[in-house]
Short mmCIF file of C-alpha atoms in Angstrom, two decimals:
data_model
loop_
_atom_site.label_atom_id
_atom_site.label_comp_id
_atom_site.label_asym_id
_atom_site.label_seq_id
_atom_site.Cartn_x
_atom_site.Cartn_y
_atom_site.Cartn_z
CA UNK A 1 62.01 -74.95 -119.72
CA UNK A 2 60.24 -72.85 -122.33
CA UNK A 3 59.23 -74.34 -125.64
CA UNK A 4 59.10 -72.15 -128.76
CA UNK A 5 57.52 -73.28 -132.01
CA UNK A 6 57.58 -71.17 -135.14
CA UNK A 7 55.16 -71.18 -138.07
CA UNK A 8 54.64 -69.11 -141.17
CA UNK A 9 55.82 -68.37 -144.67
CA UNK A 10 59.37 -67.05 -144.39
CA UNK A 11 62.98 -68.13 -144.85
CA UNK A 12 66.45 -67.60 -143.43
CA UNK A 13 65.40 -67.07 -139.80
CA UNK A 14 68.08 -67.55 -137.15
CA UNK A 15 67.68 -68.05 -133.38
CA UNK A 16 70.69 -66.85 -131.44
CA UNK A 17 71.80 -67.65 -127.90
CA UNK A 18 74.69 -65.22 -127.33
CA UNK A 19 75.76 -66.53 -123.92
CA UNK A 20 76.45 -69.94 -125.51
CA UNK A 21 77.75 -68.41 -128.75
CA UNK A 22 75.21 -70.50 -130.70
CA UNK A 23 72.99 -69.71 -133.63
CA UNK A 24 70.37 -72.07 -135.09
CA UNK A 25 68.28 -72.18 -138.24
CA UNK A 26 64.73 -71.28 -137.19
CA UNK A 27 62.70 -72.53 -140.14
CA UNK A 28 58.87 -72.85 -140.09
CA UNK A 29 57.83 -75.79 -137.90
CA UNK A 30 61.00 -75.65 -135.79
CA UNK A 31 60.60 -76.35 -132.06
CA UNK A 32 63.23 -75.40 -129.49
CA UNK A 33 63.19 -76.10 -125.73
CA UNK A 34 65.56 -74.20 -123.44
CA UNK A 35 65.70 -72.49 -120.04
CA UNK A 36 64.46 -69.11 -121.27
CA UNK A 37 64.52 -67.50 -117.84
CA UNK A 38 68.28 -67.83 -117.51
CA UNK A 39 69.38 -67.90 -121.14
CA UNK A 40 69.34 -64.78 -123.29
CA UNK A 41 67.90 -65.48 -126.75
CA UNK A 42 66.55 -63.73 -129.82
CA UNK A 43 65.46 -64.12 -133.42
CA UNK A 44 66.79 -61.93 -136.22
CA UNK A 45 64.29 -60.06 -138.42
CA UNK A 46 63.01 -62.00 -141.44
CA UNK A 47 61.09 -61.23 -144.63
CA UNK A 48 57.63 -62.80 -144.70
CA UNK A 49 55.06 -63.88 -142.13
CA UNK A 50 56.19 -65.50 -138.89
CA UNK A 51 54.35 -66.59 -135.75
CA UNK A 52 56.21 -67.80 -132.67
CA UNK A 53 54.17 -69.87 -130.23
CA UNK A 54 55.58 -70.01 -126.72
CA UNK A 55 54.80 -72.50 -123.97
CA UNK A 56 55.90 -71.37 -120.53
CA UNK A 57 56.27 -74.19 -118.05
CA UNK A 58 56.28 -72.11 -114.86
CA UNK A 59 53.05 -71.25 -113.05
CA UNK A 60 54.55 -67.89 -112.05
CA UNK A 61 54.50 -66.80 -115.72
CA UNK A 62 50.77 -67.51 -115.92
CA UNK A 63 50.17 -65.63 -112.65
CA UNK A 64 52.23 -62.66 -113.86
CA UNK A 65 50.40 -62.47 -117.21
CA UNK A 66 47.03 -63.07 -115.50
CA UNK A 67 46.34 -66.00 -117.82
CA UNK A 68 45.10 -69.34 -116.51
CA UNK A 69 47.23 -72.32 -117.40
CA UNK A 70 45.39 -75.09 -119.22
CA UNK A 71 44.09 -77.96 -117.11
CA UNK A 72 46.32 -80.66 -118.56
CA UNK A 73 49.42 -78.69 -117.59
CA UNK A 74 48.48 -78.47 -113.91
CA UNK A 75 49.30 -81.07 -111.30
CA UNK A 76 47.06 -81.26 -108.25
CA UNK A 77 48.63 -83.01 -105.30
CA UNK A 78 46.06 -84.55 -102.98
CA UNK A 79 46.99 -85.81 -99.58
#
C-alpha cells in the first residue's frame, strides 16, 4: 500500500480513482491508503498551496529512487 497525506491552504480538491469510478474529497489533512502500483489515481488542479506527502511501502521504490528507507520501516530477519 501507498499512503498519501495532503497539507496546505486550499479547497475543493478531489482525488479520483477512475478504475473504481470513485472520487473523494481531498481536503488538507486527508490521508488515503491504497495499492498505488495497481490502481490508477490522480488529483484535480486546485487554487492555493498544496503539498502531498507520499509513503511508499515497497523497498523496490526506495531502491529505484536511490533513497534509503528510514530505519523504523525496515525489518531485519535474523536466523
